[in-house]
Coordinates of C-alpha atoms in Angstrom, one line a residue:
M20 CA 12.6 -7.7 1.8
K21 CA 13.8 -11.3 1.5
P22 CA 11.4 -13.8 -0.2
T23 CA 11.3 -16.0 3.0
A24 CA 10.2 -13.0 5.0
A25 CA 7.5 -12.1 2.5
L26 CA 6.2 -15.7 2.5
R27 CA 6.2 -15.8 6.3
F28 CA 4.2 -12.5 6.3
I29 CA 1.6 -14.0 3.9
F30 CA 1.2 -17.2 5.9
I31 CA 0.8 -15.3 9.2
S32 CA -1.8 -13.1 7.6
L33 CA -3.7 -16.1 6.3
F34 CA -3.5 -17.8 9.7
F35 CA -5.0 -14.8 11.5
L36 CA -7.7 -14.5 8.8
L37 CA -8.8 -18.2 9.4
V38 CA -8.7 -17.9 13.2
I39 CA -10.5 -14.5 13.4
S40 CA -13.1 -15.4 10.8
N41 CA -14.3 -18.3 13.1
V42 CA -14.6 -16.3 16.2
S43 CA -18.2 -16.0 17.5
Y44 CA -20.2 -12.7 17.4
S45 CA -18.6 -11.7 14.1
Q46 CA -20.0 -10.7 10.7
N47 CA -18.0 -11.6 7.6
R48 CA -18.4 -9.5 4.5
F49 CA -16.6 -8.8 1.2
G50 CA -15.8 -5.3 0.0
I51 CA -14.3 -3.3 -2.8
L52 CA -12.4 0.0 -2.6
A53 CA -10.6 2.4 -5.0
G54 CA -8.2 5.1 -3.9
A55 CA -6.2 8.0 -5.4
G56 CA -3.5 10.2 -4.0
I57 CA 0.1 11.2 -4.4
S58 CA 3.3 9.2 -4.0
K59 CA 7.0 9.8 -4.2
E60 CA 10.2 7.9 -3.6
G61 CA 12.9 9.1 -1.3
N62 CA 16.3 7.7 -2.3
S63 CA 20.0 8.3 -1.8
L64 CA 20.8 8.9 -5.5
F65 CA 18.6 11.9 -6.6
S66 CA 15.8 14.2 -5.3
T67 CA 12.2 13.5 -6.3
S68 CA 8.7 15.0 -6.1
F69 CA 5.2 13.7 -5.8
K70 CA 3.1 12.3 -8.7
P71 CA -0.5 11.0 -8.9
A72 CA -1.0 7.4 -7.6
F73 CA -3.9 5.0 -7.7
E74 CA -5.0 1.7 -6.2
L75 CA -7.9 -0.8 -6.6
D76 CA -8.5 -3.5 -4.0
G77 CA -10.9 -6.2 -2.8
S78 CA -11.3 -7.0 0.9
Y79 CA -12.6 -9.7 3.2
N80 CA -13.9 -8.1 6.3
I81 CA -14.5 -9.5 9.8
D82 CA -16.7 -7.1 11.7
F83 CA -17.1 -7.4 15.5
K84 CA -19.9 -5.5 17.2
N85 CA -18.3 -2.9 19.5
Y86 CA -14.8 -4.5 19.1
M87 CA -11.8 -4.2 16.9
D88 CA -12.5 -5.2 13.3
F89 CA -10.2 -7.0 10.9
R90 CA -9.8 -7.2 7.1
I91 CA -7.5 -8.7 4.5
I92 CA -6.8 -6.6 1.4
L93 CA -5.8 -7.9 -2.1
G94 CA -5.3 -5.6 -5.0
Y95 CA -3.3 -3.5 -7.4
K96 CA -1.3 -0.3 -6.8
L97 CA 0.3 2.2 -9.1
R98 CA 3.1 4.1 -7.4
G99 CA 6.0 6.2 -8.5
Y100 CA 7.6 9.6 -8.5
Q101 CA 8.8 12.4 -10.8
D102 CA 12.0 14.5 -10.9
D103 CA 13.7 17.1 -13.0
I104 CA 16.6 15.9 -15.2
T105 CA 18.9 18.0 -17.4
N106 CA 19.2 16.8 -21.0
L107 CA 22.9 16.8 -21.6
S108 CA 22.6 17.2 -25.4
T109 CA 20.2 20.2 -25.3
G110 CA 20.6 21.6 -21.9
A111 CA 16.8 21.6 -21.4
T112 CA 15.2 20.4 -18.2
D113 CA 12.9 17.4 -18.7
I114 CA 10.4 15.9 -16.2
R115 CA 11.2 12.3 -15.6
K116 CA 8.4 10.1 -14.3
A117 CA 8.6 6.6 -12.8
Y118 CA 5.8 4.1 -12.6
Y119 CA 5.7 1.1 -10.3
H120 CA 3.0 -1.6 -10.8
L121 CA 2.4 -3.5 -7.6
I122 CA 0.3 -6.4 -6.4
T123 CA -0.5 -5.9 -2.8
F124 CA -1.7 -8.2 0.0
G125 CA -2.1 -7.7 3.8
P126 CA -4.2 -7.2 6.9
D127 CA -5.7 -4.1 8.5
L128 CA -6.8 -3.7 12.1
I129 CA -9.8 -1.3 12.5
F130 CA -10.5 0.4 15.8
P131 CA -13.9 2.0 16.1
V132 CA -13.9 5.3 17.9
Y133 CA -17.6 6.3 17.3
Q134 CA -20.6 4.0 16.4
K135 CA -24.2 5.1 16.1
N136 CA -25.9 5.7 12.7
N137 CA -22.4 5.5 11.2
K138 CA -19.0 4.6 12.3
I139 CA -15.7 6.5 12.6
Y140 CA -12.6 4.4 12.9
L141 CA -8.8 4.3 12.9
I142 CA -6.8 2.0 10.7
A143 CA -3.4 0.3 11.1
G144 CA -2.1 -2.2 8.7
L145 CA 0.7 -4.0 6.8
R146 CA 1.1 -4.8 3.1
G147 CA 3.4 -7.2 1.3
N148 CA 3.9 -5.6 -2.2
Y149 CA 5.2 -7.4 -5.2
M150 CA 6.6 -5.2 -8.0
V151 CA 5.2 -6.7 -11.2
S152 CA 6.8 -4.1 -13.5
Y153 CA 8.2 -0.6 -13.7
S154 CA 8.7 2.0 -16.4
F155 CA 10.3 5.5 -16.8
T156 CA 9.4 8.3 -19.3
T157 CA 13.1 9.3 -19.6
D158 CA 16.0 6.9 -19.9
Y159 CA 18.5 6.5 -17.0
E160 CA 22.2 6.0 -17.3
I161 CA 21.6 2.8 -15.4
D162 CA 18.8 0.3 -15.1
Y163 CA 17.5 1.9 -11.9
G164 CA 14.5 -0.4 -11.6
A165 CA 16.8 -3.4 -11.5
L166 CA 18.3 -2.1 -8.3
L167 CA 15.0 -2.3 -6.4
D168 CA 13.6 -5.3 -4.5
K169 CA 10.6 -6.9 -6.1
L170 CA 9.2 -7.8 -2.7
Q171 CA 8.6 -4.9 -0.3
L172 CA 6.9 -4.5 3.1
E173 CA 4.7 -1.4 3.7
A174 CA 3.0 0.0 6.7
N175 CA -0.2 2.2 6.6
A176 CA -2.3 4.2 8.9
G177 CA -5.5 6.2 8.5
I178 CA -9.0 7.2 9.5
G179 CA -12.3 6.2 8.0
W180 CA -16.0 7.0 8.0
S181 CA -18.5 4.2 7.3
L182 CA -22.3 4.4 6.7
N183 CA -24.8 1.7 7.6
S184 CA -25.4 1.3 3.9
G185 CA -21.9 -0.1 3.5
I186 CA -20.4 2.9 1.8
F187 CA -17.2 4.2 3.4
I188 CA -14.4 6.8 2.9
E189 CA -10.9 6.6 4.2
G190 CA -7.8 8.8 4.4
V191 CA -4.5 6.9 4.5
I192 CA -0.8 7.5 4.7
S193 CA 1.7 4.7 4.0
G194 CA 5.4 4.1 3.6
N195 CA 8.0 1.2 3.2
C196 CA 8.9 -0.4 6.5
L197 CA 12.2 -1.7 5.1
N198 CA 14.7 -0.3 2.6
K199 CA 13.4 -1.2 -0.9
G200 CA 16.9 -1.0 -2.5
N201 CA 18.3 -4.4 -3.4
K202 CA 21.5 -4.6 -1.3
S203 CA 22.9 -7.4 -3.4
K204 CA 23.0 -5.2 -6.5
E205 CA 23.7 -1.8 -4.9
P206 CA 24.9 -1.9 -1.3
D207 CA 24.8 1.9 -0.9
L208 CA 21.3 2.5 -2.3
R209 CA 18.6 3.6 0.2
A210 CA 15.1 4.0 -1.1
Y211 CA 11.7 4.3 0.4
D212 CA 8.2 5.1 -0.9
F213 CA 5.6 7.5 0.6
Y214 CA 1.9 7.8 -0.2
F215 CA -1.0 10.1 0.9
G216 CA -4.4 9.4 -0.4
L217 CA -8.2 9.0 -0.1
A218 CA -10.2 5.9 -0.8
T219 CA -13.9 5.1 -1.1
G220 CA -15.6 1.8 -1.3
Y221 CA -18.5 -0.5 -0.4
T222 CA -18.9 -3.6 1.8
F223 CA -21.6 -6.1 0.8

C-alpha cells in the first residue's frame, strides 16, 4: 500500500466522520472493545498455520435511530502466523512463530437487522494498518519482515449483538485488500493476512 494511498484513506475517513457526526437525529458516543482470535499469513514462499491474535481498540460511534450507524476505530493489533521449519543442523522440526505489531485506524458501517430490547447488526469496514514492528522466534535465512509493506489496507466483515446497557459482542473476519509484500524489494512475493475472531466491548 503506497503512503499516498494510505494518507488519502485516512483523510477520507476523517472527512466522513466530520460530516456524519453533524447530521441531525444522531447520537455520538465513545466506546472500547477488545478482541481475540486466530490469524495467519498466506504467502508465496512457504506454508503457514494459524496462531492466536489479539486487538484492543477505541471507537467513536455515530448512532442513527433505525438507520445505518457509523464508527471510527483506532487501536492496536497483534497478528502473525506459525509454521514448521526443519533445523538443518539437528534435523529436528521447530515451530517458527511470527508476530506483527500494528496500529490500526478506519471506519465501520453498521447495518441494524433487528432492534427491540437489543440490537443485532451486520458490520462492513476498512482499516489502514501500520506495522510498527515484527519479530520471529526462529531466524530466517533472509530478513523476511523487511520484505513487507509497513502500510497495509484491510477489509473486515462481521455480525454483532448489542444490549441497551452498551455492552456488545461481535464476530469478525478480515483480510488484506492488497498484497502486503513490498514489490520494490521482492517483486515475486505475494502475501496476505487472514483473521477470525470475537470481540466484546462497551459504548458509553
